[in-house]
Amino acid sequence: MKKILTLGLCLTAWSAMAQHTPMNEIITKVQQQYAPDKRTVIFQVEATEDGHVRGKTSSPEAHQALLAELKAAGISVQDDIQVLPSAELGEKTQAIVRVSVCNIRSAPKHAAELATQALLGTPLNVYEQENGWYRVQTPDQYISWVDHGSIQLVTKAEAEAWEKTRKLLYLTPYGFTYSEPNTDSQTVSDIVAGDLLAYQGEKGSFYEVAYPDGRKAYIKKTDARFYADWLASVRISEISLVNTSKKLMGLPYLWGGTSFKGVDCSGFTKTVYFLNGVQLPRDASQQVHAGMLVDAEKDWAKLRPGDLLFFGKHNEDGTEKVVHVAMWLGENQFIHASNYVMVSSVDPTATNYDAFNVGRYLRSKRIIDHYTNALKLSKK
């Protein structure tokens, strides 16, 4: 009797493990189809040997596709997957950045790697919280963690109200907001180019503004424009891209930086295009898929100012790894964030010749003639 019972248990365990393997294969298949980039979609799902699928995802479509695939394969499972946003957030599943530059990290702790940044007034999707940190998604779809002090949690209705509010776009690289309409008054906060504040009125040479959390302040009229007016008037061009890029000259390199407080290579190109009305993806390995191919042979004559140059390496398996991006200026020169924002040359006779990056050049893409409505900044 004992031998029969033992055999039965073994057969049950073998059956569970046999089912476990195709479950994992299906999970991988769905992940590759619906969530291939963990930077933009959360899909942390696993199968257990007792027939459960558990974890979390930000994609309802991926969740439903997984259950359908398992059912089609004749696999019965217990669905323990949490579809985000988390229920514990209640109705406040949105947020608005309330500091000049919001640092967004790869994990819910200050010691974690800086993943990206978001500017004042930027709306965020909120998925979950952990010990005062919130997992958020920026308008360019990047997902990481931010501490509670940098954001104002809001409901969907409140987020929509903020979107409809008439706003001012700060255009000076760096400055301050003031408690009174004069620069000798107490500062309320620092402010950088690209920040958005709600318009409240005017007093002399100042605009009265409001922060997403209700704080009131004043900014100089000469430092800002009404966002809708700016967006309607902005005309991206080779000249405007070059001029914007040179305003960041000498800015320190900051891994994860996308603002006038510091930039990494893709944060630099993203900021330049953002200030010209175009929303680029966050990382160099994502930006390389935007725009139109113009060169892959180091034929520099094909490039125009504003084109993005990508650098990296080809792997033995035929894939490649994009690790750096720069912007073409013309006259054999490109500008990029490397130690700090600098200008380098592809001309071997130039004093600023960059042999290292020329040696790992992959291709160049043109955004200026090829961006879509999906890349264009939405009106706020």
GROMACS .gro file of C-alpha atoms in nm:
model
  380
    1MET     CA    1   0.000   0.000   0.000
    2LYS     CA    2   0.285   0.234   0.088
    3LYS     CA    3   0.455   0.164  -0.246
    4ILE     CA    4   0.132   0.243  -0.435
    5LEU     CA    5   0.090   0.570  -0.244
    6THR     CA    6   0.452   0.669  -0.311
    7LEU     CA    7   0.412   0.586  -0.678
    8GLY     CA    8   0.096   0.795  -0.692
    9LEU     CA    9   0.271   1.093  -0.540
   10CYS     CA   10   0.559   1.058  -0.784
   11LEU     CA   11   0.320   1.044  -1.080
   12THR     CA   12   0.139   1.354  -0.950
   13ALA     CA   13   0.467   1.543  -0.913
   14TRP     CA   14   0.582   1.432  -1.259
   15SER     CA   15   0.250   1.546  -1.408
   16ALA     CA   16   0.279   1.886  -1.240
   17MET     CA   17   0.634   1.933  -1.365
   18ALA     CA   18   0.535   1.824  -1.716
   19GLN     CA   19   0.266   2.089  -1.718
   20HIS     CA   20   0.503   2.345  -1.564
   21THR     CA   21   0.735   2.346  -1.867
   22PRO     CA   22   0.474   2.439  -2.134
   23MET     CA   23   0.330   2.699  -1.895
   24ASN     CA   24   0.669   2.871  -1.880
   25GLU     CA   25   0.704   2.847  -2.257
   26ILE     CA   26   0.367   3.015  -2.303
   27ILE     CA   27   0.454   3.287  -2.049
   28THR     CA   28   0.775   3.359  -2.242
   29LYS     CA   29   0.586   3.369  -2.571
   30VAL     CA   30   0.329   3.618  -2.438
   31GLN     CA   31   0.601   3.831  -2.282
   32GLN     CA   32   0.791   3.850  -2.609
   33GLN     CA   33   0.475   3.953  -2.792
   34TYR     CA   34   0.316   4.195  -2.546
   35ALA     CA   35   0.598   4.308  -2.319
   36PRO     CA   36   0.932   4.272  -2.500
   37ASP     CA   37   1.078   4.581  -2.331
   38LYS     CA   38   1.065   4.578  -1.951
   39ARG     CA   39   1.139   4.951  -1.952
   40THR     CA   40   0.794   5.025  -2.093
   41VAL     CA   41   0.571   4.734  -1.983
   42ILE     CA   42   0.558   4.550  -1.651
   43PHE     CA   43   0.523   4.174  -1.696
   44GLN     CA   44   0.659   3.988  -1.396
   45VAL     CA   45   0.479   3.655  -1.418
   46GLU     CA   46   0.581   3.304  -1.323
   47ALA     CA   47   0.426   2.959  -1.311
   48THR     CA   48   0.428   2.741  -1.003
   49GLU     CA   49   0.447   2.364  -0.998
   50ASP     CA   50   0.104   2.340  -0.838
   51GLY     CA   51  -0.069   2.498  -1.139
   52HIS     CA   52  -0.076   2.868  -1.044
   53VAL     CA   53   0.034   3.168  -1.248
   54ARG     CA   54   0.127   3.460  -1.028
   55GLY     CA   55   0.292   3.800  -1.044
   56LYS     CA   56   0.194   4.138  -1.185
   57THR     CA   57   0.156   4.319  -1.514
   58SER     CA   58   0.068   4.668  -1.633
   59SER     CA   59  -0.083   4.524  -1.952
   60PRO     CA   60  -0.442   4.391  -1.935
   61GLU     CA   61  -0.392   4.271  -2.293
   62ALA     CA   62  -0.093   4.058  -2.193
   63HIS     CA   63  -0.287   3.913  -1.901
   64GLN     CA   64  -0.584   3.812  -2.115
   65ALA     CA   65  -0.360   3.679  -2.391
   66LEU     CA   66  -0.176   3.459  -2.142
   67LEU     CA   67  -0.495   3.308  -2.003
   68ALA     CA   68  -0.624   3.248  -2.356
   69GLU     CA   69  -0.299   3.079  -2.464
   70LEU     CA   70  -0.300   2.852  -2.158
   71LYS     CA   71  -0.664   2.758  -2.217
   72ALA     CA   72  -0.598   2.684  -2.583
   73ALA     CA   73  -0.313   2.455  -2.476
   74GLY     CA   74  -0.552   2.264  -2.247
   75ILE     CA   75  -0.374   2.385  -1.933
   76SER     CA   76  -0.595   2.463  -1.635
   77VAL     CA   77  -0.443   2.722  -1.400
   78GLN     CA   78  -0.522   2.928  -1.094
   79ASP     CA   79  -0.491   3.293  -1.198
   80ASP     CA   80  -0.309   3.488  -0.926
   81ILE     CA   81  -0.180   3.767  -1.151
   82GLN     CA   82  -0.230   4.124  -1.029
   83VAL     CA   83  -0.320   4.364  -1.309
   84LEU     CA   84  -0.184   4.707  -1.219
   85PRO     CA   85  -0.254   4.970  -1.098
   86SER     CA   86  -0.266   4.822  -0.750
   87ALA     CA   87  -0.602   4.838  -0.571
   88GLU     CA   88  -0.434   4.991  -0.266
   89LEU     CA   89  -0.382   5.313  -0.460
   90GLY     CA   90  -0.754   5.370  -0.462
   91GLU     CA   91  -0.859   5.635  -0.713
   92LYS     CA   92  -0.520   5.810  -0.714
   93THR     CA   93  -0.362   5.623  -1.002
   94GLN     CA   94  -0.214   5.935  -1.160
   95ALA     CA   95   0.048   6.184  -1.047
   96ILE     CA   96   0.196   6.517  -1.150
   97VAL     CA   97   0.559   6.610  -1.093
   98ARG     CA   98   0.579   6.894  -0.838
   99VAL     CA   99   0.953   6.965  -0.827
  100SER     CA  100   1.170   7.121  -1.096
  101VAL     CA  101   1.331   6.789  -1.187
  102CYS     CA  102   1.201   6.458  -1.057
  103ASN     CA  103   1.458   6.179  -1.018
  104ILE     CA  104   1.314   5.842  -1.118
  105ARG     CA  105   1.511   5.537  -1.004
  106SER     CA  106   1.540   5.174  -1.108
  107ALA     CA  107   1.432   5.047  -0.764
  108PRO     CA  108   1.235   5.193  -0.471
  109LYS     CA  109   1.530   5.341  -0.282
  110HIS     CA  110   1.750   5.650  -0.304
  111ALA     CA  111   2.062   5.437  -0.349
  112ALA     CA  112   1.922   5.281  -0.666
  113GLU     CA  113   2.047   5.372  -1.014
  114LEU     CA  114   1.897   5.686  -1.167
  115ALA     CA  115   1.685   5.558  -1.455
  116THR     CA  116   1.543   5.882  -1.593
  117GLN     CA  117   1.400   6.219  -1.495
  118ALA     CA  118   1.070   6.401  -1.542
  119LEU     CA  119   1.010   6.775  -1.536
  120LEU     CA  120   0.775   6.985  -1.326
  121GLY     CA  121   0.414   6.956  -1.444
  122THR     CA  122   0.466   6.623  -1.621
  123PRO     CA  123   0.174   6.378  -1.581
  124LEU     CA  124   0.257   6.022  -1.474
  125ASN     CA  125   0.072   5.693  -1.454
  126VAL     CA  126   0.104   5.531  -1.111
  127TYR     CA  127   0.105   5.151  -1.080
  128GLU     CA  128   0.195   5.060  -0.722
  129GLN     CA  129   0.364   5.184  -0.405
  130GLU     CA  130   0.626   5.045  -0.173
  131ASN     CA  131   0.742   5.218   0.145
  132GLY     CA  132   0.677   5.570   0.020
  133TRP     CA  133   0.800   5.501  -0.333
  134TYR     CA  134   0.574   5.483  -0.637
  135ARG     CA  135   0.621   5.290  -0.956
  136VAL     CA  136   0.533   5.532  -1.233
  137GLN     CA  137   0.529   5.560  -1.610
  138THR     CA  138   0.634   5.879  -1.789
  139PRO     CA  139   0.473   6.012  -2.111
  140ASP     CA  140   0.753   5.846  -2.311
  141GLN     CA  141   0.639   5.515  -2.154
  142TYR     CA  142   0.943   5.467  -1.928
  143ILE     CA  143   0.865   5.281  -1.604
  144SER     CA  144   1.061   5.320  -1.279
  145TRP     CA  145   1.032   5.436  -0.917
  146VAL     CA  146   0.996   5.782  -0.764
  147ASP     CA  147   0.982   5.895  -0.400
  148HIS     CA  148   0.656   6.046  -0.276
  149GLY     CA  149   0.804   6.389  -0.216
  150SER     CA  150   0.855   6.458  -0.586
  151ILE     CA  151   0.499   6.398  -0.703
  152GLN     CA  152   0.144   6.502  -0.632
  153LEU     CA  153  -0.087   6.200  -0.639
  154VAL     CA  154  -0.415   6.275  -0.817
  155THR     CA  155  -0.725   6.103  -0.944
  156LYS     CA  156  -0.793   6.060  -1.313
  157ALA     CA  157  -1.037   6.351  -1.301
  158GLU     CA  158  -0.778   6.573  -1.131
  159ALA     CA  159  -0.517   6.473  -1.389
  160GLU     CA  160  -0.756   6.568  -1.668
  161ALA     CA  161  -0.824   6.902  -1.499
  162TRP     CA  162  -0.449   6.970  -1.485
  163GLU     CA  163  -0.417   6.881  -1.852
  164LYS     CA  164  -0.686   7.136  -1.942
  165THR     CA  165  -0.537   7.410  -1.725
  166ARG     CA  166  -0.373   7.695  -1.911
  167LYS     CA  167  -0.002   7.656  -1.852
  168LEU     CA  168   0.323   7.843  -1.888
  169LEU     CA  169   0.635   7.677  -2.024
  170TYR     CA  170   0.962   7.789  -1.870
  171LEU     CA  171   1.223   7.842  -2.142
  172THR     CA  172   1.527   7.986  -1.965
  173PRO     CA  173   1.784   7.710  -1.892
  174TYR     CA  174   1.780   7.766  -1.515
  175GLY     CA  175   1.616   8.005  -1.271
  176PHE     CA  176   1.383   8.048  -0.973
  177THR     CA  177   1.021   8.109  -0.884
  178TYR     CA  178   0.947   8.377  -0.625
  179SER     CA  179   0.698   8.431  -0.343
  180GLU     CA  180   0.630   8.788  -0.461
  181PRO     CA  181   0.647   8.960  -0.801
  182ASN     CA  182   1.007   9.069  -0.755
  183THR     CA  183   1.340   8.887  -0.764
  184ASP     CA  184   1.438   9.007  -0.417
  185SER     CA  185   1.156   8.810  -0.251
  186GLN     CA  186   1.184   8.462  -0.103
  187THR     CA  187   1.240   8.193  -0.364
  188VAL     CA  188   0.975   7.921  -0.378
  189SER     CA  189   1.183   7.678  -0.582
  190ASP     CA  190   1.434   7.643  -0.860
  191ILE     CA  191   1.305   7.590  -1.213
  192VAL     CA  192   1.454   7.464  -1.542
  193ALA     CA  193   1.369   7.483  -1.911
  194GLY     CA  194   1.077   7.258  -1.999
  195ASP     CA  195   0.897   7.295  -1.665
  196LEU     CA  196   0.523   7.364  -1.670
  197LEU     CA  197   0.324   7.575  -1.422
  198ALA     CA  198  -0.044   7.668  -1.413
  199TYR     CA  199  -0.120   8.027  -1.515
  200GLN     CA  200  -0.299   8.229  -1.246
  201GLY     CA  201  -0.264   8.590  -1.354
  202GLU     CA  202  -0.019   8.875  -1.410
  203LYS     CA  203   0.142   9.140  -1.193
  204GLY     CA  204   0.364   9.386  -1.375
  205SER     CA  205   0.653   9.202  -1.540
  206PHE     CA  206   0.565   8.874  -1.366
  207TYR     CA  207   0.324   8.587  -1.418
  208GLU     CA  208   0.146   8.448  -1.115
  209VAL     CA  209   0.160   8.068  -1.129
  210ALA     CA  210   0.052   7.762  -0.933
  211TYR     CA  211   0.227   7.432  -0.873
  212PRO     CA  212   0.046   7.097  -0.907
  213ASP     CA  213   0.032   7.077  -0.527
  214GLY     CA  214  -0.126   7.421  -0.493
  215ARG     CA  215   0.180   7.632  -0.407
  216LYS     CA  216   0.170   7.981  -0.555
  217ALA     CA  217   0.466   8.166  -0.703
  218TYR     CA  218   0.579   8.424  -0.957
  219ILE     CA  219   0.803   8.396  -1.261
  220LYS     CA  220   0.942   8.664  -1.492
  221LYS     CA  221   0.742   8.704  -1.811
  222THR     CA  222   1.061   8.712  -2.016
  223ASP     CA  223   1.146   8.358  -1.900
  224ALA     CA  224   0.827   8.181  -2.011
  225ARG     CA  225   0.559   8.147  -2.277
  226PHE     CA  226   0.208   8.012  -2.275
  227TYR     CA  227   0.256   7.645  -2.356
  228ALA     CA  228  -0.019   7.623  -2.617
  229ASP     CA  229   0.115   7.928  -2.798
  230TRP     CA  230   0.469   7.793  -2.791
  231LEU     CA  231   0.362   7.453  -2.920
  232ALA     CA  232   0.162   7.608  -3.202
  233SER     CA  233   0.452   7.828  -3.305
  234VAL     CA  234   0.749   7.597  -3.261
  235ARG     CA  235   0.907   7.502  -3.593
  236ILE     CA  236   1.169   7.234  -3.566
  237SER     CA  237   1.458   7.292  -3.804
  238GLU     CA  238   1.825   7.215  -3.843
  239ILE     CA  239   1.910   7.559  -3.708
  240SER     CA  240   1.678   7.534  -3.407
  241LEU     CA  241   1.816   7.193  -3.312
  242VAL     CA  242   2.176   7.314  -3.335
  243ASN     CA  243   2.100   7.631  -3.137
  244THR     CA  244   1.920   7.436  -2.865
  245SER     CA  245   2.198   7.179  -2.839
  246LYS     CA  246   2.459   7.449  -2.784
  247LYS     CA  247   2.261   7.591  -2.491
  248LEU     CA  248   2.349   7.268  -2.311
  249MET     CA  249   2.720   7.294  -2.388
  250GLY     CA  250   2.935   7.199  -2.091
  251LEU     CA  251   2.643   7.050  -1.895
  252PRO     CA  252   2.772   6.771  -1.668
  253TYR     CA  253   2.718   6.409  -1.759
  254LEU     CA  254   2.460   6.245  -1.533
  255TRP     CA  255   2.356   5.882  -1.584
  256GLY     CA  256   1.976   5.891  -1.616
  257GLY     CA  257   1.968   6.271  -1.656
  258THR     CA  258   1.726   6.437  -1.899
  259SER     CA  259   1.731   6.800  -1.784
  260PHE     CA  260   1.943   7.112  -1.746
  261LYS     CA  261   2.065   6.967  -1.416
  262GLY     CA  262   2.258   6.700  -1.604
  263VAL     CA  263   2.218   6.462  -1.897
  264ASP     CA  264   2.337   6.128  -2.021
  265CYS     CA  265   2.386   6.074  -2.394
  266SER     CA  266   2.025   5.991  -2.481
  267GLY     CA  267   1.896   6.233  -2.219
  268PHE     CA  268   2.083   6.505  -2.406
  269THR     CA  269   1.932   6.426  -2.746
  270LYS     CA  270   1.591   6.377  -2.586
  271THR     CA  271   1.610   6.720  -2.418
  272VAL     CA  272   1.720   6.893  -2.738
  273TYR     CA  273   1.427   6.748  -2.932
  274PHE     CA  274   1.183   6.802  -2.644
  275LEU     CA  275   1.261   7.175  -2.648
  276ASN     CA  276   1.182   7.169  -3.019
  277GLY     CA  277   0.840   7.010  -2.971
  278VAL     CA  278   0.925   6.645  -3.033
  279GLN     CA  279   0.908   6.363  -2.778
  280LEU     CA  280   1.181   6.105  -2.840
  281PRO     CA  281   1.199   5.769  -2.663
  282ARG     CA  282   1.418   5.764  -2.352
  283ASP     CA  283   1.723   5.545  -2.427
  284ALA     CA  284   1.966   5.531  -2.718
  285SER     CA  285   1.861   5.171  -2.786
  286GLN     CA  286   1.503   5.299  -2.824
  287GLN     CA  287   1.582   5.618  -3.014
  288VAL     CA  288   1.766   5.416  -3.279
  289HIS     CA  289   1.427   5.284  -3.396
  290ALA     CA  290   1.288   5.635  -3.456
  291GLY     CA  291   1.324   5.831  -3.777
  292MET     CA  292   1.467   5.739  -4.116
  293LEU     CA  293   1.800   5.571  -4.189
  294VAL     CA  294   2.039   5.806  -4.368
  295ASP     CA  295   2.377   5.637  -4.331
  296ALA     CA  296   2.546   5.320  -4.207
  297GLU     CA  297   2.880   5.350  -4.391
  298LYS     CA  298   3.045   5.657  -4.234
  299ASP     CA  299   2.951   5.863  -4.537
  300TRP     CA  300   2.938   6.187  -4.340
  301ALA     CA  301   2.835   6.386  -4.647
  302LYS     CA  302   2.490   6.228  -4.622
  303LEU     CA  303   2.425   6.378  -4.279
  304ARG     CA  304   2.242   6.699  -4.199
  305PRO     CA  305   2.242   6.900  -3.874
  306GLY     CA  306   2.004   6.740  -3.626
  307ASP     CA  307   2.059   6.382  -3.743
  308LEU     CA  308   2.123   6.134  -3.464
  309LEU     CA  309   2.437   5.919  -3.473
  310PHE     CA  310   2.433   5.584  -3.292
  311PHE     CA  311   2.730   5.392  -3.161
  312GLY     CA  312   2.782   5.046  -3.017
  313LYS     CA  313   2.895   4.704  -3.127
  314HIS     CA  314   2.790   4.408  -3.339
  315ASN     CA  315   2.761   4.080  -3.152
  316GLU     CA  316   2.874   3.743  -3.285
  317ASP     CA  317   2.513   3.619  -3.303
  318GLY     CA  318   2.423   3.893  -3.552
  319THR     CA  319   2.258   4.124  -3.301
  320GLU     CA  320   2.391   4.461  -3.195
  321LYS     CA  321   2.411   4.669  -2.880
  322VAL     CA  322   2.350   5.044  -2.906
  323VAL     CA  323   2.528   5.222  -2.620
  324HIS     CA  324   2.571   5.586  -2.725
  325VAL     CA  325   2.399   5.858  -2.928
  326ALA     CA  326   2.507   6.200  -3.053
  327MET     CA  327   2.367   6.475  -3.276
  328TRP     CA  328   2.526   6.594  -3.599
  329LEU     CA  329   2.618   6.963  -3.621
  330GLY     CA  330   2.766   6.976  -3.969
  331GLU     CA  331   3.124   7.045  -4.079
  332ASN     CA  332   3.231   6.696  -3.966
  333GLN     CA  333   3.127   6.763  -3.606
  334PHE     CA  334   2.878   6.612  -3.364
  335ILE     CA  335   2.765   6.714  -3.016
  336HIS     CA  336   2.708   6.463  -2.736
  337ALA     CA  337   2.712   6.403  -2.362
  338SER     CA  338   3.036   6.228  -2.275
  339ASN     CA  339   3.190   6.339  -1.942
  340TYR     CA  340   3.005   6.663  -2.022
  341VAL     CA  341   2.824   6.800  -2.327
  342MET     CA  342   3.095   6.857  -2.585
  343VAL     CA  343   3.161   6.883  -2.956
  344SER     CA  344   3.369   6.612  -3.126
  345SER     CA  345   3.485   6.556  -3.481
  346VAL     CA  346   3.491   6.267  -3.728
  347ASP     CA  347   3.787   6.429  -3.908
  348PRO     CA  348   4.114   6.251  -3.815
  349THR     CA  349   4.307   6.576  -3.864
  350ALA     CA  350   4.092   6.774  -3.617
  351THR     CA  351   4.212   6.843  -3.263
  352ASN     CA  352   3.879   6.716  -3.127
  353TYR     CA  353   3.879   6.397  -3.337
  354ASP     CA  354   3.688   6.120  -3.154
  355ALA     CA  355   3.857   5.802  -3.275
  356PHE     CA  356   3.683   5.588  -3.013
  357ASN     CA  357   3.329   5.673  -3.118
  358VAL     CA  358   3.408   5.681  -3.488
  359GLY     CA  359   3.541   5.330  -3.443
  360ARG     CA  360   3.216   5.202  -3.295
  361TYR     CA  361   2.978   5.395  -3.522
  362LEU     CA  362   2.667   5.200  -3.630
  363ARG     CA  363   2.433   5.429  -3.821
  364SER     CA  364   2.259   5.767  -3.839
  365LYS     CA  365   1.885   5.840  -3.834
  366ARG     CA  366   1.695   6.151  -3.940
  367ILE     CA  367   1.412   6.257  -3.710
  368ILE     CA  368   1.334   6.604  -3.843
  369ASP     CA  369   1.165   6.482  -4.163
  370HIS     CA  370   1.020   6.164  -4.024
  371TYR     CA  371   0.866   6.208  -3.681
  372THR     CA  372   0.501   6.105  -3.637
  373ASN     CA  373   0.209   6.233  -3.435
  374ALA     CA  374   0.298   5.969  -3.175
  375LEU     CA  375   0.629   6.146  -3.118
  376LYS     CA  376   0.484   6.495  -3.113
  377LEU     CA  377   0.424   6.639  -2.767
  378SER     CA  378   0.059   6.624  -2.667
  379LYS     CA  379  -0.108   6.956  -2.591
  380LYS     CA  380  -0.136   7.042  -2.224
   0.00000   0.00000   0.00000
